[in-house]
mmCIF file of C-alpha atoms and ligand atoms in Angstrom:
data_model
loop_
_atom_site.group_PDB
_atom_site.id
_atom_site.type_symbol
_atom_site.label_atom_id
_atom_site.label_comp_id
_atom_site.label_asym_id
_atom_site.label_seq_id
_atom_site.Cartn_x
_atom_site.Cartn_y
_atom_site.Cartn_z
ATOM 1 C CA MET R 1 99.434 116.174 111.381
ATOM 2 C CA ASN R 2 98.121 117.440 108.049
ATOM 3 C CA PRO R 3 94.497 116.543 107.475
ATOM 4 C CA PHE R 4 93.835 113.270 105.667
ATOM 5 C CA ASP R 5 91.269 115.032 103.582
ATOM 6 C CA SER R 6 89.467 112.604 101.309
ATOM 7 C CA LEU R 7 85.938 111.428 100.641
ATOM 8 C CA GLY R 8 86.114 108.844 103.444
ATOM 9 C CA LEU R 9 88.730 110.206 105.888
ATOM 10 C CA ARG R 10 89.375 113.425 107.825
ATOM 11 C CA HIS R 11 91.844 114.471 110.482
ATOM 12 C CA ASP R 12 91.335 117.515 112.706
ATOM 13 C CA GLY R 13 94.862 117.580 114.149
ATOM 14 C CA ARG R 14 94.043 115.282 117.043
ATOM 15 C CA THR R 15 91.342 112.840 115.899
ATOM 16 C CA LEU R 16 91.069 110.664 112.798
ATOM 17 C CA TRP R 17 87.508 110.639 111.480
ATOM 18 C CA VAL R 18 86.203 107.841 109.258
ATOM 19 C CA LEU R 19 83.026 108.028 107.190
ATOM 20 C CA ASP R 20 80.950 104.976 108.171
ATOM 21 C CA GLN R 21 80.355 103.424 104.755
ATOM 22 C CA THR R 22 77.832 100.934 106.147
ATOM 23 C CA GLN R 23 75.397 103.826 106.668
ATOM 24 C CA LEU R 24 75.643 105.204 103.141
ATOM 25 C CA PRO R 25 73.697 106.329 101.202
ATOM 26 C CA ASP R 26 71.152 107.124 103.940
ATOM 27 C CA ALA R 27 73.381 108.944 106.441
ATOM 28 C CA GLU R 28 76.858 110.480 106.494
ATOM 29 C CA VAL R 29 78.107 109.513 109.939
ATOM 30 C CA TRP R 30 81.748 110.091 110.933
ATOM 31 C CA LEU R 31 83.352 107.747 113.488
ATOM 32 C CA ASP R 32 86.487 108.171 115.582
ATOM 33 C CA GLY R 33 89.156 105.892 114.093
ATOM 34 C CA SER R 34 92.097 107.211 116.102
ATOM 35 C CA ASP R 35 92.436 104.084 118.198
ATOM 36 C CA PRO R 36 93.745 101.055 116.264
ATOM 37 C CA SER R 37 91.290 98.715 118.020
ATOM 38 C CA ALA R 38 88.387 100.857 116.741
ATOM 39 C CA MET R 39 89.985 100.903 113.282
ATOM 40 C CA ILE R 40 90.336 97.100 113.263
ATOM 41 C CA ALA R 41 86.634 96.719 114.064
ATOM 42 C CA MET R 42 85.718 99.223 111.327
ATOM 43 C CA ILE R 43 87.842 97.423 108.744
ATOM 44 C CA LYS R 44 86.309 94.056 109.666
ATOM 45 C CA ARG R 45 82.713 95.297 109.379
ATOM 46 C CA LEU R 46 83.501 97.301 106.202
ATOM 47 C CA ALA R 47 82.762 100.707 107.714
ATOM 48 C CA VAL R 48 86.031 101.527 105.966
ATOM 49 C CA ARG R 49 86.794 99.407 102.914
ATOM 50 C CA GLY R 50 88.368 99.325 99.464
ATOM 51 C CA ALA R 51 91.899 97.949 99.179
ATOM 52 C CA PRO R 52 93.880 101.227 99.045
ATOM 53 C CA LEU R 53 91.734 103.021 101.631
ATOM 54 C CA ILE R 54 92.076 100.344 104.297
ATOM 55 C CA GLY R 55 95.882 100.632 104.031
ATOM 56 C CA VAL R 56 95.750 104.427 104.230
ATOM 57 C CA ALA R 57 93.208 104.448 107.086
ATOM 58 C CA ALA R 58 95.128 101.858 109.108
ATOM 59 C CA ALA R 59 98.334 103.898 108.664
ATOM 60 C CA ALA R 60 96.554 107.097 109.744
ATOM 61 C CA SER R 61 95.137 105.342 112.815
ATOM 62 C CA LEU R 62 98.578 104.042 113.819
ATOM 63 C CA ALA R 63 100.082 107.504 113.325
ATOM 64 C CA THR R 64 97.426 109.057 115.568
ATOM 65 C CA PHE R 65 98.041 106.303 118.138
ATOM 66 C CA ALA R 66 101.770 107.167 118.128
ATOM 67 C CA GLN R 67 100.995 110.897 118.295
ATOM 68 C CA ARG R 68 98.949 110.219 121.433
ATOM 69 C CA GLY R 69 101.886 108.547 123.147
ATOM 70 C CA ALA R 70 101.598 104.809 122.407
ATOM 71 C CA SER R 71 104.666 102.866 123.602
ATOM 72 C CA ALA R 72 106.869 101.064 121.080
ATOM 73 C CA GLY R 73 105.376 97.752 122.209
ATOM 74 C CA GLU R 74 101.783 98.970 121.893
ATOM 75 C CA TYR R 75 102.539 100.411 118.458
ATOM 76 C CA ALA R 76 104.141 97.184 117.186
ATOM 77 C CA ALA R 77 101.277 95.051 118.525
ATOM 78 C CA ALA R 78 98.630 97.298 116.932
ATOM 79 C CA CYS R 79 100.520 97.254 113.642
ATOM 80 C CA GLY R 80 100.509 93.436 113.626
ATOM 81 C CA VAL R 81 96.790 93.122 114.399
ATOM 82 C CA LEU R 82 95.835 95.781 111.849
ATOM 83 C CA ARG R 83 97.905 93.988 109.215
ATOM 84 C CA ALA R 84 95.727 90.878 109.639
ATOM 85 C CA ALA R 85 92.339 92.642 109.748
ATOM 86 C CA ARG R 86 91.413 91.676 106.157
ATOM 87 C CA PRO R 87 93.336 88.919 104.397
ATOM 88 C CA THR R 88 92.896 89.536 100.650
ATOM 89 C CA ALA R 89 93.714 93.222 100.043
ATOM 90 C CA VAL R 90 97.506 93.358 99.989
ATOM 91 C CA ASN R 91 97.575 97.177 100.294
ATOM 92 C CA LEU R 92 96.865 96.803 104.019
ATOM 93 C CA MET R 93 99.940 94.596 104.497
ATOM 94 C CA TRP R 94 102.034 96.887 102.277
ATOM 95 C CA ALA R 95 101.054 99.938 104.342
ATOM 96 C CA MET R 96 101.599 98.176 107.686
ATOM 97 C CA ASP R 97 105.055 96.969 106.613
ATOM 98 C CA ARG R 98 105.953 100.593 105.854
ATOM 99 C CA MET R 99 104.520 101.801 109.174
ATOM 100 C CA LYS R 100 106.313 99.060 111.148
ATOM 101 C CA GLY R 101 109.737 100.397 110.213
ATOM 102 C CA ALA R 102 108.826 104.092 110.233
ATOM 103 C CA THR R 103 110.956 106.424 112.349
ATOM 104 C CA ASP R 104 108.280 109.135 112.068
ATOM 105 C CA PRO R 105 104.869 107.396 111.896
ATOM 106 C CA VAL R 106 102.971 110.646 111.278
ATOM 107 C CA ALA R 107 105.159 111.582 108.304
ATOM 108 C CA GLU R 108 105.003 108.020 106.959
ATOM 109 C CA ALA R 109 101.192 107.857 107.152
ATOM 110 C CA GLN R 110 100.966 111.217 105.418
ATOM 111 C CA ALA R 111 103.351 109.984 102.710
ATOM 112 C CA ILE R 112 101.235 106.837 102.194
ATOM 113 C CA PHE R 113 98.113 109.007 101.893
ATOM 114 C CA GLU R 114 99.688 111.437 99.428
ATOM 115 C CA GLU R 115 101.207 108.634 97.386
ATOM 116 C CA ASP R 116 97.800 106.997 97.029
ATOM 117 C CA VAL R 117 96.342 110.272 95.729
ATOM 118 C CA ARG R 118 99.131 110.432 93.114
ATOM 119 C CA LEU R 119 98.697 106.768 92.158
ATOM 120 C CA CYS R 120 94.994 107.398 91.502
ATOM 121 C CA GLU R 121 95.953 110.266 89.172
ATOM 122 C CA GLY R 122 98.348 107.968 87.302
ATOM 123 C CA MET R 123 95.703 105.274 86.814
ATOM 124 C CA ALA R 124 93.169 107.890 85.694
ATOM 125 C CA ARG R 125 95.598 109.347 83.157
ATOM 126 C CA HIS R 126 96.509 106.014 81.568
ATOM 127 C CA GLY R 127 93.058 104.437 81.840
ATOM 128 C CA ALA R 128 91.087 107.370 80.437
ATOM 129 C CA GLU R 129 93.099 107.108 77.201
ATOM 130 C CA LEU R 130 91.445 103.736 76.583
ATOM 131 C CA ILE R 131 87.904 105.115 76.798
ATOM 132 C CA GLN R 132 86.285 106.351 73.597
ATOM 133 C CA ASP R 133 83.548 108.938 73.266
ATOM 134 C CA GLY R 134 80.103 107.336 73.485
ATOM 135 C CA GLU R 135 81.114 104.152 75.311
ATOM 136 C CA GLY R 136 78.943 102.269 77.770
ATOM 137 C CA LEU R 137 81.083 101.182 80.745
ATOM 138 C CA LEU R 138 80.304 98.413 83.187
ATOM 139 C CA THR R 139 81.815 98.382 86.681
ATOM 140 C CA HIS R 140 81.549 96.270 89.829
ATOM 141 C CA CYS R 141 81.707 97.000 93.571
ATOM 142 C CA ASN R 142 83.015 100.446 94.601
ATOM 143 C CA THR R 143 86.372 101.662 93.351
ATOM 144 C CA GLY R 144 86.067 105.436 93.706
ATOM 145 C CA GLY R 145 86.896 108.100 96.263
ATOM 146 C CA LEU R 146 85.367 105.923 98.977
ATOM 147 C CA ALA R 147 87.842 103.137 98.238
ATOM 148 C CA THR R 148 91.049 105.214 98.002
ATOM 149 C CA ALA R 149 92.602 108.446 99.276
ATOM 150 C CA GLY R 150 92.202 109.981 95.817
ATOM 151 C CA ILE R 151 89.711 109.773 92.963
ATOM 152 C CA GLY R 152 89.722 105.990 92.823
ATOM 153 C CA THR R 153 90.946 103.140 90.641
ATOM 154 C CA ALA R 154 88.396 101.987 88.018
ATOM 155 C CA LEU R 155 85.923 104.700 89.007
ATOM 156 C CA GLY R 156 88.746 107.268 88.904
ATOM 157 C CA VAL R 157 89.404 106.297 85.279
ATOM 158 C CA ILE R 158 85.702 106.656 84.508
ATOM 159 C CA ARG R 159 85.562 110.011 86.285
ATOM 160 C CA ARG R 160 88.562 111.329 84.338
ATOM 161 C CA ALA R 161 87.011 110.259 80.992
ATOM 162 C CA HIS R 162 83.811 112.124 81.985
ATOM 163 C CA GLU R 163 85.828 115.216 82.964
ATOM 164 C CA GLN R 164 87.513 115.059 79.543
ATOM 165 C CA GLY R 165 84.085 115.522 77.994
ATOM 166 C CA LYS R 166 83.668 111.972 76.711
ATOM 167 C CA ARG R 167 80.006 111.050 76.561
ATOM 168 C CA ILE R 168 79.979 107.858 78.583
ATOM 169 C CA HIS R 169 77.238 105.928 80.333
ATOM 170 C CA VAL R 170 78.084 103.828 83.380
ATOM 171 C CA TYR R 171 76.326 100.611 84.337
ATOM 172 C CA ALA R 172 77.014 99.835 87.992
ATOM 173 C CA ASP R 173 76.517 96.316 89.361
ATOM 174 C CA GLU R 174 74.779 96.475 92.729
ATOM 175 C CA THR R 175 77.342 93.885 93.967
ATOM 176 C CA ARG R 176 75.868 91.169 96.144
ATOM 177 C CA PRO R 177 75.947 90.499 99.034
ATOM 178 C CA LEU R 178 77.000 93.811 100.657
ATOM 179 C CA LEU R 179 75.795 96.076 97.836
ATOM 180 C CA GLN R 180 78.826 98.347 97.532
ATOM 181 C CA GLY R 181 77.739 99.143 93.961
ATOM 182 C CA GLY R 182 74.182 100.063 94.898
ATOM 183 C CA ARG R 183 74.993 101.890 98.113
ATOM 184 C CA LEU R 184 78.369 103.470 97.355
ATOM 185 C CA THR R 185 79.067 103.619 93.606
ATOM 186 C CA ALA R 186 75.578 104.911 92.808
ATOM 187 C CA TRP R 187 76.088 107.558 95.555
ATOM 188 C CA GLU R 188 79.464 108.630 94.112
ATOM 189 C CA LEU R 189 78.241 108.679 90.495
ATOM 190 C CA LYS R 190 75.305 110.862 91.489
ATOM 191 C CA LYS R 191 77.586 113.297 93.350
ATOM 192 C CA LEU R 192 79.868 113.448 90.289
ATOM 193 C CA GLY R 193 76.984 113.939 87.840
ATOM 194 C CA ILE R 194 78.056 111.004 85.657
ATOM 195 C CA PRO R 195 75.190 109.408 83.689
ATOM 196 C CA ALA R 196 74.636 105.970 85.189
ATOM 197 C CA THR R 197 72.242 103.064 85.544
ATOM 198 C CA LEU R 198 72.248 100.653 88.474
ATOM 199 C CA ILE R 199 71.696 96.978 87.660
ATOM 200 C CA THR R 200 71.591 93.788 89.689
ATOM 201 C CA ASP R 201 74.634 91.585 89.120
ATOM 202 C CA SER R 202 72.583 89.024 87.213
ATOM 203 C CA MET R 203 71.648 91.580 84.515
ATOM 204 C CA ALA R 204 75.206 92.167 83.292
ATOM 205 C CA ALA R 205 75.254 89.352 80.715
ATOM 206 C CA LEU R 206 72.135 90.733 79.021
ATOM 207 C CA LEU R 207 73.647 94.215 78.801
ATOM 208 C CA LEU R 208 76.780 92.776 77.201
ATOM 209 C CA ARG R 209 74.730 90.680 74.774
ATOM 210 C CA ASP R 210 72.683 93.714 73.774
ATOM 211 C CA GLY R 211 75.779 95.761 72.917
ATOM 212 C CA LYS R 212 75.184 98.370 75.617
ATOM 213 C CA VAL R 213 78.665 97.936 77.114
ATOM 214 C CA GLN R 214 81.891 98.605 75.204
ATOM 215 C CA ARG R 215 84.291 98.180 78.141
ATOM 216 C CA VAL R 216 84.377 96.638 81.642
ATOM 217 C CA LEU R 217 86.532 98.338 84.297
ATOM 218 C CA VAL R 218 87.018 96.878 87.787
ATOM 219 C CA GLY R 219 89.335 97.324 90.770
ATOM 220 C CA SER R 220 91.560 94.754 92.404
ATOM 221 C CA ASP R 221 92.478 93.704 95.924
ATOM 222 C CA ARG R 222 95.605 91.815 94.885
ATOM 223 C CA VAL R 223 97.345 91.278 91.554
ATOM 224 C CA ALA R 224 99.617 88.216 91.377
ATOM 225 C CA ALA R 225 102.979 88.308 89.585
ATOM 226 C CA ASN R 226 101.501 86.641 86.476
ATOM 227 C CA GLY R 227 98.576 89.090 86.223
ATOM 228 C CA ASP R 228 95.851 86.902 87.763
ATOM 229 C CA PHE R 229 93.969 89.119 90.189
ATOM 230 C CA ALA R 230 91.492 88.981 93.072
ATOM 231 C CA ASN R 231 88.575 91.395 93.293
ATOM 232 C CA LYS R 232 85.080 91.538 94.752
ATOM 233 C CA VAL R 233 83.185 88.293 94.157
ATOM 234 C CA GLY R 234 81.363 88.496 90.818
ATOM 235 C CA THR R 235 84.341 89.965 88.953
ATOM 236 C CA TYR R 236 85.392 86.586 87.514
ATOM 237 C CA GLY R 237 81.879 86.046 86.152
ATOM 238 C CA LEU R 238 81.972 89.467 84.493
ATOM 239 C CA ALA R 239 85.324 88.631 82.893
ATOM 240 C CA VAL R 240 83.910 85.377 81.455
ATOM 241 C CA GLN R 241 80.850 87.209 80.123
ATOM 242 C CA ALA R 242 82.950 90.028 78.653
ATOM 243 C CA ARG R 243 85.203 87.534 76.860
ATOM 244 C CA HIS R 244 82.177 85.644 75.486
ATOM 245 C CA HIS R 245 80.806 88.886 74.050
ATOM 246 C CA GLY R 246 84.168 90.233 72.828
ATOM 247 C CA VAL R 247 84.126 93.222 75.191
ATOM 248 C CA PRO R 248 87.465 94.550 76.570
ATOM 249 C CA PHE R 249 87.978 93.870 80.265
ATOM 250 C CA HIS R 250 90.406 95.912 82.402
ATOM 251 C CA PRO R 251 91.395 95.632 86.058
ATOM 252 C CA VAL R 252 92.698 98.986 87.350
ATOM 253 C CA ALA R 253 95.098 99.087 90.313
ATOM 254 C CA PRO R 254 98.026 100.947 91.884
ATOM 255 C CA PHE R 255 101.410 99.179 92.164
ATOM 256 C CA SER R 256 100.715 98.779 95.912
ATOM 257 C CA THR R 257 98.062 96.197 94.954
ATOM 258 C CA VAL R 258 100.591 94.044 93.066
ATOM 259 C CA ASP R 259 102.013 91.207 95.160
ATOM 260 C CA LEU R 260 105.084 89.806 93.416
ATOM 261 C CA ALA R 261 105.384 87.203 96.193
ATOM 262 C CA CYS R 262 102.165 85.609 94.859
ATOM 263 C CA PRO R 263 103.187 83.756 91.679
ATOM 264 C CA ASN R 264 99.581 83.349 90.504
ATOM 265 C CA GLY R 265 95.965 83.663 91.590
ATOM 266 C CA ALA R 266 95.913 80.297 93.367
ATOM 267 C CA ALA R 267 98.263 81.774 95.987
ATOM 268 C CA ILE R 268 95.949 84.693 96.847
ATOM 269 C CA PRO R 269 94.119 84.159 100.179
ATOM 270 C CA ILE R 270 90.379 84.657 99.787
ATOM 271 C CA GLU R 271 88.409 86.058 102.723
ATOM 272 C CA GLU R 272 85.261 84.135 103.642
ATOM 273 C CA ARG R 273 82.766 86.264 105.520
ATOM 274 C CA ASP R 274 79.834 85.635 107.842
ATOM 275 C CA GLN R 275 77.121 83.415 106.362
ATOM 276 C CA ALA R 276 74.470 85.858 107.597
ATOM 277 C CA GLU R 277 75.567 88.369 104.916
ATOM 278 C CA VAL R 278 74.075 86.103 102.239
ATOM 279 C CA ARG R 279 70.787 85.608 104.088
ATOM 280 C CA GLY R 280 69.984 89.280 104.571
ATOM 281 C CA TYR R 281 71.240 92.811 105.005
ATOM 282 C CA GLY R 282 71.038 94.954 108.139
ATOM 283 C CA THR R 283 67.821 94.068 109.900
ATOM 284 C CA LEU R 284 66.262 92.636 106.728
ATOM 285 C CA ARG R 285 66.410 88.857 106.172
ATOM 286 C CA TRP R 286 65.175 86.980 103.087
ATOM 287 C CA ALA R 287 66.279 83.404 103.828
ATOM 288 C CA PRO R 288 65.655 81.090 106.793
ATOM 289 C CA THR R 289 68.162 81.885 109.573
ATOM 290 C CA ASP R 290 69.752 78.423 109.484
ATOM 291 C CA THR R 291 70.127 78.135 105.678
ATOM 292 C CA PRO R 292 73.707 77.058 104.954
ATOM 293 C CA THR R 293 75.472 79.583 102.730
ATOM 294 C CA TRP R 294 78.848 80.140 101.101
ATOM 295 C CA ASN R 295 80.276 83.640 101.292
ATOM 296 C CA PRO R 296 83.658 84.145 99.616
ATOM 297 C CA SER R 297 84.184 87.904 99.565
ATOM 298 C CA PHE R 298 86.471 87.851 96.507
ATOM 299 C CA ASP R 299 87.161 85.741 93.434
ATOM 300 C CA VAL R 300 90.179 85.347 91.185
ATOM 301 C CA THR R 301 90.151 86.240 87.499
ATOM 302 C CA PRO R 302 92.833 84.515 85.410
ATOM 303 C CA VAL R 303 95.079 86.762 83.342
ATOM 304 C CA GLU R 304 93.880 85.055 80.140
ATOM 305 C CA LEU R 305 90.560 86.924 80.540
ATOM 306 C CA VAL R 306 92.253 90.305 80.988
ATOM 307 C CA THR R 307 92.513 92.614 77.970
ATOM 308 C CA SER R 308 94.906 94.898 79.809
ATOM 309 C CA LEU R 309 95.794 95.892 83.366
ATOM 310 C CA VAL R 310 95.785 99.639 84.021
ATOM 311 C CA LEU R 311 98.463 100.510 86.569
ATOM 312 C CA ASP R 312 99.492 103.942 87.824
ATOM 313 C CA ARG R 313 102.587 103.710 85.612
ATOM 314 C CA GLY R 314 101.081 102.393 82.405
ATOM 315 C CA VAL R 315 98.920 99.798 80.710
ATOM 316 C CA PHE R 316 100.044 96.152 80.417
ATOM 317 C CA ASN R 317 98.273 93.747 78.068
ATOM 318 C CA ALA R 318 97.754 90.043 78.854
ATOM 319 C CA ALA R 319 100.735 88.944 76.733
ATOM 320 C CA GLU R 320 103.050 91.369 78.566
ATOM 321 C CA LEU R 321 101.691 90.217 81.931
ATOM 322 C CA LEU R 322 102.186 86.552 80.988
ATOM 323 C CA SER R 323 105.754 87.231 79.920
ATOM 324 C CA GLY R 324 106.602 88.595 83.385
ATOM 325 C CA ALA R 325 106.236 92.357 82.840
ATOM 326 C CA LEU R 326 105.178 92.983 86.442
ATOM 327 C CA SER R 327 108.241 91.306 87.972
ATOM 328 C CA GLN R 328 110.518 93.083 85.493
ATOM 329 C CA ARG R 329 109.039 96.567 85.776
ATOM 330 C CA LEU R 330 107.947 96.913 89.425
ATOM 331 C CA PRO R 331 110.186 97.461 92.457
HETATM 332 O O1 MRU O 1 85.042 94.276 100.338
HETATM 333 P P1 MRU O 1 85.398 95.605 99.744
HETATM 334 O O2 MRU O 1 84.238 96.541 99.643
HETATM 335 O O3 MRU O 1 86.575 96.231 100.461
HETATM 336 O O4 MRU O 1 85.872 95.270 98.271
HETATM 337 C C1 MRU O 1 86.379 96.303 97.468
HETATM 338 C C2 MRU O 1 86.750 95.850 96.106
HETATM 339 O O5 MRU O 1 86.595 94.716 95.751
HETATM 340 C C3 MRU O 1 87.430 96.855 95.223
HETATM 341 O O6 MRU O 1 87.210 96.538 93.880
HETATM 342 C C4 MRU O 1 88.938 96.806 95.511
HETATM 343 O O7 MRU O 1 89.196 97.005 96.865
HETATM 344 C C5 MRU O 1 89.750 97.753 94.721
HETATM 345 S S1 MRU O 1 89.084 99.353 94.656
HETATM 346 C C6 MRU O 1 89.982 100.568 94.937
#
């Protein structure tokens, strides 16, 4: 098997290695993800995360499982359980449906990986055209190389604009409760040398009011046929704030994130996670252990709040989305 060489995955010919994202930014620890049961556990605890990457990683794990001699029954069972490991990101289901029917699982997983790299390039190309020299850009969660096989979705667009020499400044939401912005996006931005400031989620409205942000770019875990989309909880609030302040707001996603079977956002399943994630992080706790909490991992932003959706194959504005452009132009 060719190596799945990306920021968060590696393959040495026999073993699939996964960068444990729960330990970033303090330690870069690589875990063995060759066995689908280990991969399922890693996906559930967000050691591997980001909609495109979980599809790619699950496919690579299944391919390694097949390479090691899994029976047809074992392969099919693992494929089914992997498919259900996280309910909102449709890329995982899309990848598992491809792997289920694959005659050569290793070649199929490699094709899924390479396609994701190309899709990131497409999003970066189209999205970077929107960004003007001197803009302040606000982003949420982590949508970069740690969330995809390539350079990322929203963060890939930002990276490409920086590489083009545009003088941008990124504001990264820390992203409560699991802090993907603080732990992962800040880590990636530093590695890439992109000027950036980390803020808590509750500071975004002030930044928008003060004119520090000219554009908001976010990822997506599932785009419905009408352009409503699910992304990390807090995205909907950003969209409302951006609209109030007249700032353009763009979800960025590959076509594998579009679910034409979902007519609108109300049909997107939203993962609810462990209540303990709201009361603390790791060994640190800031609320009484029995405090009731609510922990939806994603929210849905209605298409009316979207300025345009950046896909790998082009940019669609809200009017185009509402008139059915996704159903007409996607396979
Ligand atoms: O729970 P996570 O960390 O997997 O959530 C990730 C996001 O919400 C991203 O914005 C989304 O997966 C798209 S990024 C490529």
